[in-house]
XYZ file of C-alpha atoms in Angstrom:
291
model
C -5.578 -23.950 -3.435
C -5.968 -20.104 -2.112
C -5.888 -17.655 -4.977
C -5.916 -13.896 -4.060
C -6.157 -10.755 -5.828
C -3.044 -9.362 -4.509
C -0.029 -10.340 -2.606
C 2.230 -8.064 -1.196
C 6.319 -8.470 -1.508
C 8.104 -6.166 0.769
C 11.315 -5.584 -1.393
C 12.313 -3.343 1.523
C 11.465 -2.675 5.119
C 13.909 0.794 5.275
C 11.751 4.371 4.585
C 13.210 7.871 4.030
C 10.419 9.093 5.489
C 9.300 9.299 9.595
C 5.687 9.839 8.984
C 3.465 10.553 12.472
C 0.801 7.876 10.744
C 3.163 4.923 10.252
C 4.922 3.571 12.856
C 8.660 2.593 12.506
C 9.257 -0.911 12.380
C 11.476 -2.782 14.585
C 12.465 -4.955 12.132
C 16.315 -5.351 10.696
C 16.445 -2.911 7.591
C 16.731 -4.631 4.802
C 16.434 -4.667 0.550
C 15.266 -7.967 -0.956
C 17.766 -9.368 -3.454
C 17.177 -10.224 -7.469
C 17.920 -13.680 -6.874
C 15.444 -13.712 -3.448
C 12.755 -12.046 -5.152
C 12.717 -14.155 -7.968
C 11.981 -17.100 -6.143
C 9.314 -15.269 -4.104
C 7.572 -14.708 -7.505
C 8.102 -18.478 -8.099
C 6.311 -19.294 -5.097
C 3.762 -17.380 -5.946
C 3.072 -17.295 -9.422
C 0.163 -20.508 -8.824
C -1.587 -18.006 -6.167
C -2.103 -14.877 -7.983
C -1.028 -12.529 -11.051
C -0.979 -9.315 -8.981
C 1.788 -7.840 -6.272
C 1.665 -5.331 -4.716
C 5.471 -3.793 -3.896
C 4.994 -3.027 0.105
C 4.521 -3.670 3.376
C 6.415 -1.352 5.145
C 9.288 0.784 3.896
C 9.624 2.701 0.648
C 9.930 0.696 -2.675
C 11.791 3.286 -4.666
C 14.335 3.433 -2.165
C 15.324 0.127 -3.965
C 18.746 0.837 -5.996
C 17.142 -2.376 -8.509
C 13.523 -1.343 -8.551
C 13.962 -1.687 -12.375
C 15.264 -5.108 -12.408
C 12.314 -6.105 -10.018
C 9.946 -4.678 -12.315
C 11.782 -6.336 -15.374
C 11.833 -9.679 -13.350
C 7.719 -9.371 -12.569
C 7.036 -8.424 -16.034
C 9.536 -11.996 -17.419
C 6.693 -14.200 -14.998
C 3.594 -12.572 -15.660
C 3.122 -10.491 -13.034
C 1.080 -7.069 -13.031
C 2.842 -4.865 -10.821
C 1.059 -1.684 -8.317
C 4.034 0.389 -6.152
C 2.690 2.656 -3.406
C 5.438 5.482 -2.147
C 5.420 8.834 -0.858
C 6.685 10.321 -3.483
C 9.872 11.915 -2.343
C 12.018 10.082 -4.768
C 10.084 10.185 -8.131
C 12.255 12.238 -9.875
C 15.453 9.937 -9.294
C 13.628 6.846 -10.615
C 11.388 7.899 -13.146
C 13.837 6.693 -15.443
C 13.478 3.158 -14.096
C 9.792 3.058 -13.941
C 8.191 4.938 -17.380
C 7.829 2.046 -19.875
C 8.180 -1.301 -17.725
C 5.575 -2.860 -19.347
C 4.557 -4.769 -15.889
C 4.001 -1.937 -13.954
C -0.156 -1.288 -13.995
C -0.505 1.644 -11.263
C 1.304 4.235 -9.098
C -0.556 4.926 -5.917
C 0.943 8.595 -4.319
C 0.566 8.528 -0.741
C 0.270 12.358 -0.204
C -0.494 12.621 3.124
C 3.081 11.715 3.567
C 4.108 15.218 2.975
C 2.059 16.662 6.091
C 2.698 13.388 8.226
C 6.806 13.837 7.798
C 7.771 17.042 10.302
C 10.723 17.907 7.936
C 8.851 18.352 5.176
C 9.054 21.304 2.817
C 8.261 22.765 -0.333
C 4.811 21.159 -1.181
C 4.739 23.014 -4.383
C 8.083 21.720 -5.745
C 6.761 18.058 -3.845
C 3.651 17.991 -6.084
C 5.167 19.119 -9.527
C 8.033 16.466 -9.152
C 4.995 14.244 -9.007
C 2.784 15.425 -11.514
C 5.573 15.492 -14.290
C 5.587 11.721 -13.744
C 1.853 11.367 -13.562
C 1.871 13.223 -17.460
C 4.737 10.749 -18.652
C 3.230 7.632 -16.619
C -0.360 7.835 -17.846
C 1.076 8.092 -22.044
C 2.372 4.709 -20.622
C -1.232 3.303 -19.602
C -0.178 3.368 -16.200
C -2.768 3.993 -13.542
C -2.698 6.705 -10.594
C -4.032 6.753 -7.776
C -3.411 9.918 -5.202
C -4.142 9.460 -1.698
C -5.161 11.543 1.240
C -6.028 9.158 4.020
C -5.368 12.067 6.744
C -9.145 12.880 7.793
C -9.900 13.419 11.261
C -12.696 10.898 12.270
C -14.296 12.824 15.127
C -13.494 16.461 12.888
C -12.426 17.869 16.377
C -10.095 20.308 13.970
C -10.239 21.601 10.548
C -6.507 21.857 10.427
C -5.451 18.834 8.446
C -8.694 19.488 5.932
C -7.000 22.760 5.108
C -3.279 21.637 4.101
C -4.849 19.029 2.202
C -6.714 21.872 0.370
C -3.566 23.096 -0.497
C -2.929 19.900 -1.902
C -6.269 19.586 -3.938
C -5.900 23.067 -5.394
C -3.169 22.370 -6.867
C -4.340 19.010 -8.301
C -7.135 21.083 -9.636
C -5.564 23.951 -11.432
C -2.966 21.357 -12.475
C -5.738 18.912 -14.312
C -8.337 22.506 -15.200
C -10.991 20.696 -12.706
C -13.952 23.119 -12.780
C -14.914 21.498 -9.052
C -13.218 21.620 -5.941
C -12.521 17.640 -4.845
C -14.241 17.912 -1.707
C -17.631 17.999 -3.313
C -17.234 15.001 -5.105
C -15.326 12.641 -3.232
C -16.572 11.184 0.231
C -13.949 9.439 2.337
C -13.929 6.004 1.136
C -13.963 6.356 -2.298
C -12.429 8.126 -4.983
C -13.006 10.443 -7.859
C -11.701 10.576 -11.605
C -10.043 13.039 -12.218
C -8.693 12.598 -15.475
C -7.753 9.844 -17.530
C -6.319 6.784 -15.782
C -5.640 9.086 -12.831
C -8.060 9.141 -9.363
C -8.029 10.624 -6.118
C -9.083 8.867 -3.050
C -9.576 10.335 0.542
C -10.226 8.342 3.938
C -9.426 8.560 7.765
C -6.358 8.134 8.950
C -6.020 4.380 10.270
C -4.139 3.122 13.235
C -1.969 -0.031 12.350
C -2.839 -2.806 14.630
C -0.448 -3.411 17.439
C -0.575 -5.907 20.158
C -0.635 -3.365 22.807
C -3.803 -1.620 21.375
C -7.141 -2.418 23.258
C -8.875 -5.894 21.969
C -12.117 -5.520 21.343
C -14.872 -8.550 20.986
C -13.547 -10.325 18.214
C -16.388 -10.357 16.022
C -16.356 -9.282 12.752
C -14.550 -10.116 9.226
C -11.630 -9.475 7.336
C -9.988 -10.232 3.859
C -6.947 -10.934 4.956
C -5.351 -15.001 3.432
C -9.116 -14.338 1.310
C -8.395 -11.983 -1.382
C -4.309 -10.764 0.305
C -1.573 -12.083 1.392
C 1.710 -10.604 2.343
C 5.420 -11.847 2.124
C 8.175 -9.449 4.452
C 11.488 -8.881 3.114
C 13.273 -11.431 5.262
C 10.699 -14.345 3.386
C 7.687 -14.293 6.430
C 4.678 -14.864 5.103
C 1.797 -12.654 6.743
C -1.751 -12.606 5.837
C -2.404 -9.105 5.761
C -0.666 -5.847 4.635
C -1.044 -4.307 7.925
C 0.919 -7.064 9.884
C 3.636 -4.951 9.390
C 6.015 -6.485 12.031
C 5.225 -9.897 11.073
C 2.983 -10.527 14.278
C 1.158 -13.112 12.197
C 4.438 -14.918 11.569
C 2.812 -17.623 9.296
C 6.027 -19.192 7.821
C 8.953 -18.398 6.089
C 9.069 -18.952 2.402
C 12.881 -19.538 2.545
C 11.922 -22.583 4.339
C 9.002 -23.646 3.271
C 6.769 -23.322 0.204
C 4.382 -20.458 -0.031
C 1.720 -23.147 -0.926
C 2.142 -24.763 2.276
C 2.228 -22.025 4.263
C -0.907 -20.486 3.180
C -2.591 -23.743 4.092
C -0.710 -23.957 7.391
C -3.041 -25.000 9.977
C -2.654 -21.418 11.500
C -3.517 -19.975 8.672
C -6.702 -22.257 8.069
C -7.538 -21.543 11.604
C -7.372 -17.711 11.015
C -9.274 -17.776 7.528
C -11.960 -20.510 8.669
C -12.553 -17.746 11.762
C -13.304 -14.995 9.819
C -15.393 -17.321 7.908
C -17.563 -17.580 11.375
C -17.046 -13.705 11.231
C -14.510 -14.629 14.398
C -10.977 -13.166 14.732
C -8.711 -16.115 16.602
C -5.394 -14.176 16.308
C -4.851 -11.383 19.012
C -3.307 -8.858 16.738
C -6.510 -9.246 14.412
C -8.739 -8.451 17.633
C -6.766 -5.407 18.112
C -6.997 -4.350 14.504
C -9.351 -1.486 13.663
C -9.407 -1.821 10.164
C -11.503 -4.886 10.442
C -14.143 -3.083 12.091
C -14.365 -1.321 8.369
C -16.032 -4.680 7.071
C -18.735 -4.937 9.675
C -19.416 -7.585 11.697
């Protein structure tokens, strides 16, 4: 039987925000019911103790984001939510003591990727009030900045997400700027329970991107899996259409899915450091892993 660090339960494909970096999905909005996500957790309860609250879309736009907690927390579950942060202050109240909740990851690059956004300053101390409440709760957080230019053709982006850092680093007395100890990549403490990561910005893999040779590996169905809000099983978290379309766990069991003979095919490939599906040959996130 596959076990795997993480899988990932869309609870819904619908975002407030229209960041440049993330492509909209074509996909029928859509919030996953109690009763829908409880079998979900069921199904996957032999596979893993770890989910992971997204695909696509924006989990605290969930009106029951409590109650999913509450029901991950009644099976065992540890739960991590990613979100742009735009909406902390209406839930915080359904997130601060929900004792299955293990980390908050902040995308902040959302802030510069969403055209209508304003008001970083009032963006940032909506999230940091949280951060001081969430981390009294032994709740980890993680703040991101995957923004960075990979050729550095301009410094442009580098200096709004200064803006960014300085205030993370009057806000937590830092007596060194972030830059200096953080390479993209990787992260940096920088207090208690609470990191900041940077890397490149990432293009999601799309069948009408270039292919490239194939070679190469990938964790995806190795230490991930992913389940879409409408039940489709994927094996990544950046099959965010459901390209990979390796069942439906409405229909059949998440067991047998993940040891569908299209999804042996694609892990046994990237076991011969081969990539048999097309979207995973036009996925440049792979190339991350080497070949």
């Amino acid at each position: 039987m596959k076990t795997f660090k993480k899988v990932y339960i869309e609870v819904t494909s619908v975002c407030n925000l229209a960041c440049s970096f993330c492509p909209q999905t074509g996909r029928q909005a859509k919030f996953i019911q109690l009763d829908a996500f409880n079998r979900v957790l069921d199904q996957i309860k032999p596979h893993t103790n770890h989910i992971y609250l997204h695909v696509k879309g924006e989990p605290l736009l969930h009106p029951k984001i409590d109650e999913l907690l509450d029901a991950s927390h009644a099976k065992g579950f540890k739960v991590n939510i990613t979100t742009n942060g735009t909406l902390i202050v209406k839930n915080r109240h359904k997130l601060l003591g929900k004792p299955a909740l293990r980390q908050m990851n902040f995308s902040l690059h959302s802030f510069d990727g969403h055209e209508g956004s304003v008001d970083r300053e009032n963006y940032l101390a909506n999230i940091l009030a949280f951060v001081r409440e969430a981390v009294e709760h032994n709740v980890i957080i993680s703040f991101r900045l995957w923004n960075l230019d990979q050729d550095n053709v301009t410094n442009m982006q580098r200096n709004r997400n200064r803006e960014t850092l300085e205030v993370l680093e009057q806000a937590f007395n830092l007596d060194f700027k972030i830059e200096e100890k953080v390479m993209p990549g990787s992260g940096v403490k920088i207090a208690k329970n609470i990191y900041l990561n940077q890397e490149y910005e990432f293009q999601w893999p799309s069948l009408q991107a270039p292919e490239d040779d194939g070679k190469g590996f990938c964790h995806g169905l190795r230490t991930q899996a992913g389940v879409l809000v409408d039940g489709t099983v994927v094996p990544c978290c950046l099959d965010g259409e459901g390209v990979i379309n390796l069942g439906n766990v409405h229909t059949s069991s998440f067991s047998e899915i993940v040891e569908s003979e299209r999804a042996n095919n694609l892990f046994y490939g990237f076991s011969r450091r081969e990539a048999v599906e097309e979207l995973c040959r036009k996925c440049g996130y792979r190339q991350r892993f080497g070949t």
